[in-house]
Each structure stands twice: as structure tokens, then as C-alpha cells.
Short mmCIF file of C-alpha atoms and ligand atoms in Angstrom, two decimals:
data_model
loop_
_atom_site.label_atom_id
_atom_site.label_comp_id
_atom_site.label_asym_id
_atom_site.label_seq_id
_atom_site.Cartn_x
_atom_site.Cartn_y
_atom_site.Cartn_z
CA MET A 1 -0.07 -16.30 23.35
CA LYS A 2 1.06 -14.92 20.00
CA VAL A 3 -0.65 -11.77 18.78
CA TYR A 4 -0.05 -10.18 15.40
CA LEU A 5 -0.80 -6.45 15.32
CA ASP A 6 1.10 -5.46 12.22
CA ALA A 7 -1.46 -5.91 9.44
CA VAL A 8 -0.26 -2.79 7.66
CA SER A 9 3.12 -4.45 7.19
CA THR A 10 1.73 -7.65 5.77
CA THR A 11 -1.12 -10.10 6.32
CA SER A 12 -1.52 -13.84 6.71
CA LEU A 13 -2.39 -15.86 3.63
CA ASP A 14 -6.10 -16.47 3.15
CA ALA A 15 -6.72 -20.21 3.43
CA GLU A 16 -8.75 -20.42 0.23
CA VAL A 17 -6.13 -18.48 -1.74
CA GLY A 18 -3.40 -20.71 -0.31
CA LYS A 19 -5.29 -23.86 -1.22
CA THR A 20 -5.88 -22.77 -4.81
CA TYR A 21 -2.28 -21.66 -5.18
CA LYS A 22 -0.89 -24.96 -3.89
CA LYS A 23 -3.17 -26.91 -6.20
CA LEU A 24 -2.03 -24.83 -9.16
CA LEU A 25 1.62 -25.25 -8.15
CA ASP A 26 1.24 -29.01 -8.16
CA GLU A 27 -0.53 -29.05 -11.51
CA TYR A 28 1.16 -26.36 -13.57
CA TYR A 29 4.78 -25.48 -13.93
CA CYS A 30 5.13 -24.54 -17.56
CA ASN A 31 5.63 -21.08 -18.94
CA SER A 32 2.36 -19.22 -19.46
CA ASP A 33 3.65 -17.97 -22.82
CA ALA A 34 4.33 -21.53 -24.07
CA LEU A 35 2.18 -22.53 -27.01
CA TYR A 36 1.33 -26.10 -25.96
CA ASP A 37 -1.88 -26.93 -24.14
CA ASP A 38 -0.75 -26.45 -20.54
CA GLY A 39 0.89 -23.11 -21.33
CA VAL A 40 -2.25 -21.97 -23.12
CA ALA A 41 -4.38 -23.08 -20.16
CA ILE A 42 -2.31 -21.11 -17.64
CA TYR A 43 -2.31 -18.09 -19.92
CA ALA A 44 -6.10 -18.24 -20.21
CA MET A 45 -6.48 -18.40 -16.41
CA GLN A 46 -4.14 -15.46 -15.99
CA GLU A 47 -6.09 -13.40 -18.52
CA LYS A 48 -9.35 -14.30 -16.77
CA SER A 49 -7.83 -13.05 -13.53
CA ARG A 50 -6.75 -9.85 -15.29
CA SER A 51 -10.36 -9.30 -16.43
CA ILE A 52 -11.78 -9.88 -12.95
CA ILE A 53 -9.29 -7.46 -11.38
CA ALA A 54 -10.09 -4.88 -14.08
CA ASP A 55 -13.83 -5.24 -13.44
CA THR A 56 -13.29 -4.76 -9.71
CA PHE A 57 -11.72 -1.37 -10.35
CA GLY A 58 -13.94 -0.40 -13.29
CA VAL A 59 -11.05 -0.32 -15.76
CA LYS A 60 -10.25 -2.24 -18.96
CA LYS A 61 -8.54 -5.62 -18.93
CA ASP A 62 -5.51 -4.28 -20.81
CA GLU A 63 -5.06 -1.64 -18.14
CA ILE A 64 -3.94 -4.24 -15.58
CA ILE A 65 -0.16 -4.83 -15.47
CA PHE A 66 0.97 -7.63 -13.16
CA THR A 67 4.10 -6.84 -11.15
CA SER A 68 6.05 -8.29 -8.22
CA GLY A 69 4.23 -5.99 -5.80
CA ALA A 70 3.51 -2.38 -5.06
CA SER A 71 7.17 -1.29 -4.90
CA GLU A 72 7.68 -2.42 -8.46
CA ALA A 73 4.34 -1.00 -9.59
CA ASN A 74 5.23 2.38 -8.05
CA SER A 75 8.71 2.37 -9.58
CA LEU A 76 7.31 1.44 -12.99
CA ALA A 77 4.61 4.09 -12.88
CA ILE A 78 6.93 6.90 -11.84
CA LYS A 79 10.19 6.12 -13.61
CA GLY A 80 8.47 4.52 -16.59
CA LEU A 81 6.48 7.70 -17.22
CA CYS A 82 9.48 10.00 -16.77
CA PHE A 83 11.71 7.96 -19.07
CA ARG A 84 8.98 7.99 -21.72
CA HIS A 85 8.34 11.75 -21.50
CA PRO A 86 11.72 13.40 -20.95
CA GLU A 87 10.44 16.76 -22.18
CA ARG A 88 8.80 17.65 -18.86
CA LYS A 89 11.05 17.84 -15.84
CA HIS A 90 8.85 18.85 -12.90
CA LEU A 91 7.21 16.29 -10.60
CA ILE A 92 4.97 16.54 -7.53
CA THR A 93 4.61 14.10 -4.67
CA SER A 94 4.18 14.21 -0.92
CA ILE A 95 6.80 13.98 1.78
CA TYR A 96 5.10 10.97 3.40
CA GLU A 97 4.87 8.52 0.51
CA HIS A 98 6.02 4.94 0.89
CA SER A 99 9.77 4.58 0.26
CA SER A 100 9.16 2.96 -3.14
CA VAL A 101 7.51 6.19 -4.31
CA TYR A 102 9.66 8.63 -2.37
CA ASN A 103 12.95 7.03 -3.39
CA SER A 104 11.87 6.84 -7.04
CA PHE A 105 11.41 10.62 -6.94
CA ARG A 106 14.68 11.10 -5.07
CA GLN A 107 16.48 9.06 -7.71
CA LEU A 108 14.91 11.07 -10.55
CA GLU A 109 15.97 14.24 -8.75
CA ASN A 110 19.50 13.18 -7.88
CA GLU A 111 20.45 11.14 -10.92
CA PHE A 112 18.27 12.39 -13.75
CA GLY A 113 17.99 16.14 -13.18
CA TYR A 114 14.29 16.32 -12.29
CA GLU A 115 12.84 19.00 -10.06
CA VAL A 116 10.50 17.54 -7.45
CA THR A 117 8.03 19.38 -5.20
CA TYR A 118 7.43 17.41 -1.98
CA ILE A 119 4.16 18.51 -0.38
CA ASP A 120 3.87 18.39 3.42
CA PRO A 121 0.61 17.09 4.87
CA ASP A 122 -1.59 19.56 6.77
CA LYS A 123 -2.02 19.24 10.54
CA ASP A 124 -4.71 16.61 10.00
CA GLY A 125 -2.31 14.51 7.97
CA HIS A 126 -3.90 15.19 4.59
CA ILE A 127 -2.70 16.29 1.18
CA SER A 128 -5.48 18.27 -0.45
CA ALA A 129 -6.42 19.03 -4.04
CA ASP A 130 -5.70 22.72 -3.36
CA MET A 131 -2.16 21.94 -2.23
CA VAL A 132 -1.61 20.02 -5.44
CA LYS A 133 -3.21 22.81 -7.50
CA ASP A 134 -0.80 25.33 -6.00
CA ALA A 135 2.20 23.16 -6.81
CA LEU A 136 1.29 22.47 -10.47
CA ARG A 137 3.48 24.09 -13.14
CA SER A 138 3.35 24.18 -16.92
CA ASP A 139 6.16 21.61 -17.05
CA THR A 140 4.71 19.22 -14.43
CA LEU A 141 4.67 15.70 -15.83
CA LEU A 142 3.44 13.68 -12.85
CA VAL A 143 1.67 14.01 -9.53
CA SER A 144 1.83 11.01 -7.20
CA ILE A 145 -0.12 11.13 -3.94
CA MET A 146 -0.97 8.07 -1.87
CA GLN A 147 -4.56 7.18 -1.00
CA VAL A 148 -3.90 5.87 2.53
CA ASN A 149 -0.70 6.55 4.45
CA ASN A 150 0.95 3.44 5.87
CA GLU A 151 2.26 5.01 9.09
CA ILE A 152 -0.72 6.91 10.44
CA GLY A 153 -3.57 5.75 8.21
CA ALA A 154 -4.50 9.23 6.93
CA ILE A 155 -6.90 8.93 4.00
CA ASN A 156 -6.50 11.37 1.13
CA ASP A 157 -9.30 12.39 -1.18
CA VAL A 158 -7.48 11.16 -4.26
CA GLU A 159 -10.57 11.56 -6.42
CA SER A 160 -10.54 15.35 -6.03
CA ILE A 161 -6.76 15.48 -6.51
CA ALA A 162 -7.23 13.45 -9.70
CA GLU A 163 -9.89 15.89 -10.89
CA VAL A 164 -7.54 18.84 -10.45
CA VAL A 165 -4.70 17.07 -12.26
CA LYS A 166 -7.02 15.95 -15.07
CA LYS A 167 -7.76 19.59 -15.91
CA HIS A 168 -4.04 20.34 -16.17
CA SER A 169 -2.95 19.46 -19.66
CA GLY A 170 0.00 17.09 -20.00
CA THR A 171 0.15 16.13 -16.31
CA TYR A 172 -0.56 12.58 -15.14
CA PHE A 173 -1.84 11.40 -11.77
CA HIS A 174 -0.64 8.28 -9.99
CA THR A 175 -1.82 7.03 -6.62
CA ASP A 176 -0.52 4.28 -4.36
CA ILE A 177 -3.66 2.51 -3.16
CA THR A 178 -1.80 -0.32 -1.41
CA GLN A 179 -3.18 0.45 2.05
CA GLY A 180 -6.64 1.28 0.78
CA VAL A 181 -7.58 -1.78 -1.25
CA GLY A 182 -10.28 -3.79 0.51
CA LYS A 183 -10.69 -1.02 3.09
CA VAL A 184 -11.39 2.32 1.45
CA ASP A 185 -13.25 2.57 -1.85
CA VAL A 186 -11.61 4.41 -4.70
CA ASP A 187 -13.00 5.78 -7.94
CA LEU A 188 -10.32 5.57 -10.62
CA LYS A 189 -12.25 7.57 -13.23
CA ASN A 190 -9.74 10.45 -13.34
CA VAL A 191 -6.78 8.48 -12.01
CA ASP A 192 -4.17 7.62 -14.66
CA MET A 193 -2.22 5.03 -12.68
CA ALA A 194 -2.68 3.17 -9.37
CA SER A 195 -0.56 0.55 -7.60
CA PHE A 196 -1.33 -2.15 -5.07
CA SER A 197 0.00 -5.33 -3.60
CA ALA A 198 -1.52 -8.76 -2.86
CA HIS A 199 0.17 -9.40 0.47
CA LYS A 200 -1.63 -6.53 2.21
CA ILE A 201 -4.96 -8.22 1.53
CA HIS A 202 -4.18 -11.78 2.60
CA GLY A 203 -2.62 -12.67 -0.73
CA LEU A 204 0.83 -13.80 -1.81
CA LYS A 205 3.98 -11.81 -1.31
CA GLY A 206 5.74 -10.88 -4.55
CA SER A 207 2.48 -10.19 -6.35
CA GLY A 208 0.90 -6.88 -7.27
CA VAL A 209 -0.59 -4.73 -9.96
CA LEU A 210 -0.08 -1.44 -11.70
CA ILE A 211 -3.35 -0.14 -13.10
CA LYS A 212 -2.38 1.99 -16.07
CA LYS A 213 -4.94 3.67 -18.28
CA GLU A 214 -4.71 2.84 -21.97
CA PHE A 215 -3.54 6.29 -23.07
CA VAL A 216 -0.61 6.36 -20.61
CA ASN A 217 2.66 5.34 -22.25
CA LEU A 218 5.47 3.99 -20.10
CA SER A 219 9.04 2.90 -20.74
CA PRO A 220 9.73 -0.53 -19.28
CA ILE A 221 11.83 -0.65 -16.11
CA ILE A 222 12.37 -4.40 -16.39
CA SER A 223 13.24 -4.86 -20.04
CA GLY A 224 12.30 -8.17 -21.52
CA GLY A 225 9.89 -9.95 -23.79
CA GLN A 226 6.27 -9.65 -24.72
CA GLN A 227 4.92 -10.19 -21.21
CA GLU A 228 2.65 -7.55 -19.70
CA TYR A 229 2.29 -5.69 -23.01
CA GLY A 230 6.07 -5.29 -23.27
CA ILE A 231 6.11 -2.96 -20.27
CA ARG A 232 7.25 -5.53 -17.71
CA GLY A 233 9.54 -8.28 -18.97
CA GLY A 234 10.25 -11.63 -17.34
CA THR A 235 8.53 -14.99 -17.31
CA SER A 236 5.11 -14.33 -15.81
CA ASN A 237 4.52 -15.22 -12.20
CA ALA A 238 1.33 -16.63 -13.66
CA LEU A 239 0.09 -18.68 -10.72
CA SER A 240 0.39 -15.68 -8.38
CA ASN A 241 -1.31 -13.51 -11.00
CA ILE A 242 -4.11 -16.08 -11.26
CA VAL A 243 -4.85 -16.18 -7.53
CA LEU A 244 -4.75 -12.41 -7.22
CA ALA A 245 -8.31 -12.22 -8.62
CA LYS A 246 -9.54 -14.55 -5.88
CA THR A 247 -7.53 -12.62 -3.26
CA LEU A 248 -9.16 -9.39 -4.34
CA ARG A 249 -12.66 -10.86 -4.48
CA ILE A 250 -12.32 -12.24 -0.95
CA ALA A 251 -10.91 -8.92 0.31
CA MET A 252 -13.85 -7.02 -1.18
CA GLU A 253 -16.36 -9.47 0.32
CA ASN A 254 -14.67 -9.31 3.71
CA LYS A 255 -14.73 -5.52 3.71
CA ASP A 256 -18.47 -5.55 4.36
CA LYS A 257 -18.62 -8.88 6.15
CA TYR A 258 -16.24 -7.86 8.93
CA HIS A 259 -16.97 -4.13 9.06
CA ASP A 260 -18.85 -4.26 12.37
CA ASP A 261 -16.27 -6.57 13.95
CA LEU A 262 -13.51 -4.17 13.01
CA VAL A 263 -15.42 -1.22 14.47
CA GLN A 264 -15.67 -3.19 17.73
CA LEU A 265 -11.95 -4.04 17.77
CA HIS A 266 -11.11 -0.41 17.03
CA ASP A 267 -13.34 0.94 19.80
CA GLN A 268 -12.04 -1.63 22.26
CA LEU A 269 -8.48 -0.63 21.42
CA ILE A 270 -9.08 3.13 21.67
CA ASP A 271 -11.01 2.70 24.88
CA GLY A 272 -8.20 0.72 26.46
CA LEU A 273 -5.50 3.06 25.20
CA LYS A 274 -6.97 6.38 26.13
CA ASP A 275 -5.73 6.39 29.73
CA ILE A 276 -2.33 4.86 29.11
CA ALA A 277 -1.04 6.28 25.82
CA ARG A 278 -1.27 9.34 23.64
CA ILE A 279 -3.22 8.72 20.48
CA ASN A 280 -1.22 10.39 17.72
CA TYR A 281 -3.56 9.60 14.90
CA ASP A 282 -6.95 7.94 14.74
CA LYS A 283 -8.74 9.93 12.07
CA GLY A 284 -8.08 7.65 9.15
CA LEU A 285 -8.01 3.94 8.53
CA MET A 286 -10.09 2.24 11.19
CA THR A 287 -7.59 -0.62 11.47
CA LEU A 288 -4.53 1.53 12.17
CA VAL A 289 -3.87 3.53 15.31
CA ASN A 290 -0.65 5.43 15.89
CA ILE A 291 0.21 6.08 19.55
CA SER A 292 3.05 7.30 21.75
CA THR A 293 3.93 6.05 25.21
CA PRO A 294 6.53 7.33 27.71
CA VAL A 295 8.68 4.28 26.91
CA GLN A 296 11.05 4.40 23.95
CA SER A 297 9.71 2.50 20.93
CA GLU A 298 12.69 0.19 20.74
CA VAL A 299 12.35 -0.84 24.39
CA MET A 300 8.59 -1.19 23.99
CA LEU A 301 8.83 -3.33 20.85
CA ASN A 302 11.30 -5.67 22.52
CA ALA A 303 9.21 -5.95 25.65
CA LEU A 304 6.07 -6.66 23.60
CA ASN A 305 7.98 -9.15 21.49
CA ASP A 306 9.03 -11.00 24.66
CA LYS A 307 5.33 -11.39 25.40
CA GLY A 308 4.54 -12.71 21.92
CA ILE A 309 3.15 -9.47 20.51
CA MET A 310 4.26 -8.58 17.01
CA ILE A 311 4.00 -4.88 16.33
CA SER A 312 5.99 -2.13 14.58
CA SER A 313 6.88 1.42 15.35
CA LYS A 314 7.05 2.47 11.70
CA SER A 315 7.02 1.24 8.11
CA THR A 316 8.72 -2.16 7.99
CA CYS A 317 10.51 -1.15 4.77
CA GLY A 318 12.58 1.25 6.88
CA SER A 319 12.72 -0.79 10.09
CA ARG A 320 16.47 -1.51 9.85
CA LYS A 321 17.39 1.97 8.72
CA ASN A 322 18.10 4.95 10.88
CA GLU A 323 16.50 7.43 8.55
CA LEU A 324 14.15 10.14 9.76
CA ASN A 325 10.55 8.96 9.69
CA ARG A 326 9.14 11.37 7.09
CA THR A 327 5.49 10.89 8.07
CA LEU A 328 5.84 11.29 11.81
CA ASN A 329 8.31 14.13 11.42
CA ALA A 330 5.91 16.03 9.12
CA LEU A 331 3.22 15.76 11.81
CA GLY A 332 5.52 16.70 14.68
CA ILE A 333 5.32 13.26 16.29
CA ASP A 334 8.48 12.04 18.05
CA GLU A 335 9.24 8.77 16.29
CA ASN A 336 11.32 7.50 19.21
CA TYR A 337 8.18 6.96 21.26
CA ALA A 338 5.67 6.05 18.57
CA LEU A 339 3.96 2.71 17.99
CA ARG A 340 1.86 1.65 15.03
CA ILE A 341 -0.92 -0.74 15.94
CA SER A 342 -2.67 -2.33 12.99
CA PHE A 343 -5.12 -5.19 12.88
CA ASP A 344 -7.59 -6.93 10.62
CA TYR A 345 -10.50 -9.37 10.75
CA THR A 346 -8.24 -12.23 11.83
CA ASN A 347 -7.65 -10.51 15.18
CA THR A 348 -9.93 -11.16 18.16
CA ARG A 349 -11.20 -9.24 21.17
CA GLU A 350 -9.13 -11.54 23.42
CA GLU A 351 -6.00 -10.53 21.52
CA ILE A 352 -6.73 -6.82 21.95
CA ASP A 353 -7.33 -7.43 25.67
CA TYR A 354 -4.04 -9.27 25.96
CA PHE A 355 -2.23 -6.48 24.13
CA LEU A 356 -3.72 -3.78 26.36
CA LYS A 357 -2.97 -5.74 29.51
CA THR A 358 0.62 -6.37 28.41
CA LEU A 359 1.14 -2.76 27.38
CA LYS A 360 -0.02 -1.63 30.83
CA GLU A 361 2.37 -4.04 32.52
CA ILE A 362 5.30 -2.83 30.45
CA LEU A 363 4.44 0.79 31.14
CA ASN A 364 4.28 0.07 34.87
CA LYS A 365 7.70 -1.55 34.69
CA TYR A 366 9.56 0.93 32.50
CA ALA A 367 7.76 4.26 32.60
N1 LIG B 401 3.06 1.26 -0.73
C1 LIG B 401 2.59 1.23 0.53
C2 LIG B 401 1.69 2.33 1.00
C3 LIG B 401 2.93 0.18 1.38
O1 LIG B 401 2.47 0.17 2.64
C4 LIG B 401 3.78 -0.84 0.90
C5 LIG B 401 4.18 -2.00 1.79
N2 LIG B 401 4.93 -1.64 2.90
C6 LIG B 401 4.25 -0.76 -0.42
C7 LIG B 401 3.86 0.31 -1.19
C8 LIG B 401 5.17 -1.80 -0.99
O2 LIG B 401 4.50 -2.98 -1.28
P1 LIG B 401 5.28 -4.29 -1.68
O3 LIG B 401 5.73 -4.91 -0.41
O4 LIG B 401 4.28 -5.13 -2.40
O5 LIG B 401 6.40 -3.90 -2.57
#
């Protein structure tokens, strides 16, 4: 039996999205900026997709910038804003952002002379509007706080953070909503920029969006031609951009459709875990549970892998690195024993049973 319990890392491709994409691949290969009929047709489909995505988030069509994923969207939002507004040199983020956010700030600090305040989460794993308020300075250009943390699933009230930042003249607010899209609603009214990725919602890898409000000016990070309003150069990945609208629509529909099933899977998992593992975090995203067992994560992951269970102990973007896990460390969780279980509507009750049974067997053998 093969069981995938790493939905936070990436998801399988939705069959309908895959089918549409393959059909488009067979039919269209020309450049979406080409002026002959096929180019114009692809361009029109891409712009339609842009409108649909914009409507989903209640923003304007021109506020959708297609990127190669959330890492690029985050880098563009953060560095693009700083390069455009060099007069302000103070930035605020949290210590537990995804590496694409955190390392953008580190780079600005180390190579471009910025001063960055890294906020620690509270004991419940949250960054609050008050924490942000306390950190704001007259020279703060940007605040970037994620909506849903990818290691523990903590959900931040980004709307109230955005409200605080909005009142602070000259400061912009960016949020990484990658782990929230299709799971946790977000109101972008006071949010200046938001990033997400298609492959976390059963879409294509290498496809994502930066939502950037009209009044926000950015310097391009990928210099190039007229594509994406001159902010993101390079021949458009038009077919991926086209199917992103469908990906998002399906994710939004599935959010309600599978809600009860996900509650059941979650409860089944927690019920089975409570006597055999320590639950480190279960107060956030319903589909992510962080636990610790007496067996070292590395040993546990290998043993689970041998039984066909695919699971991670931490963010996959840092899986081959020996860096300190910023999220777990901030919450006092020993990363050497932690496991991150994440699932979605493609998982079944039988799979959760198999996982729990296998986990018990491994614990009996090694603990
Ligand atoms: N932000 C968060 C919160 C994520 O979980 C991820 C994916 N690990 C990313 C950004 C990066 O997304 P992508 O793979 O599309 O670059």
C-alpha cells in the first residue's frame, strides 16, 4: 500500500486540470505574445484566467501577476518593493516564514543594508496585530506575515495585521497565503500583496501568482519584456497560467464539498495518535498535524517509507539542509523527533488506519 501524507509539501494533479492542460499542450505551442491568430487565442485565454483568479480574490484583473510559483511571488513582492523604494530601510517579518520569504529578508539584510525585525510567534504559534504594531517604525517599508504556517499549520489573523499596517503611512503589507488557499478564507481588502502557488491545490508545479494592488510599485526581479505588466519578464507560461483559473475554481468548490470528510479524517487521526504520540500542534489547519514520537524523525521517516508511507518531518524546501527548523525551534519543539502529517480529500480512512497501524508497529520496534 502506498500512502501519501505530505499534502503540505505538494499535491497530486487534479484529473480535470491535467486533462485540460494536456489538450492545450497538444493544440497550442506558440508564444502568447505573438500577433497571429493562435498567439492571440492563447493570450485571450490567459487574460480570461487572470480575470477569474482576480474575481475569486475580489481584486482587479491587472492586480494578478503570474509567476513560477510562490517562491518567486514572495521574492518579487519583497525584493521588488525594496528595490523600488530604497528610501525606507526597515522591514518586519516573522521568524517562521517559508524560506522564500525568510531568505529574501536575510539577503536584504546581509547584502543590501536593510534592518529586519523578525517577530517570534506566541506560545500558541501566532503572530498578532499587536506584535506587528509594536515593531512598526517610521521608516518601516514592508511587513510580511504568512497566513498559514507550513510546518505546524498555525493560522494568523492577517486581516487584522493588514488593518494595523494600513493605518501606518508608507508601510506595505504582504502575506504568503500559499497554505491557506482553498482551505482558509482570506479578505484581501487591506492586504497590499499576497502570494500563492498552484501545486498546493492540485495544480501544476511551476505556476503561481503574486496578487499586487494597483498602487503598489515594484521593480522587476526577472527583467525582460512586456509580459506581466513589465514586472516579470520571460515568455509567458501561458498554458499553466490558463489552467490555474480552473485549478482555483476546483479547489474552492472542493473546500466545501469535502469539509466533512476532512473533519472525519482529522478526528480519526487525532484519536489514533493520542495514545502513541505527543501532539505538538493541532490548533490550526485541520489537514496538518505536527507530532513527536520517542523515535528520531530520520529513523521514523525511513521506517515509514519502507512501508510505503510518504511523510515529512519538516518543510520539504529545507529537507536536505541541516539548518535549524525556525518554526519548531520558536515553539520549543525538538525537531529531531517531530513529524508533520498532512492530508487532503484524496486520502481515505483506510489510509489513515494503515498509517496509524504502521506507526504503532514502528514504535513497538524502535521505541
Ligand atoms: N510558501 C509556503 C508557505 C509554502 O509552503 C511553499 C511551498 N513549500 C512556498 C511558499 C513555495 O512555493 P513554490 O513551491 O510554489 O515556490
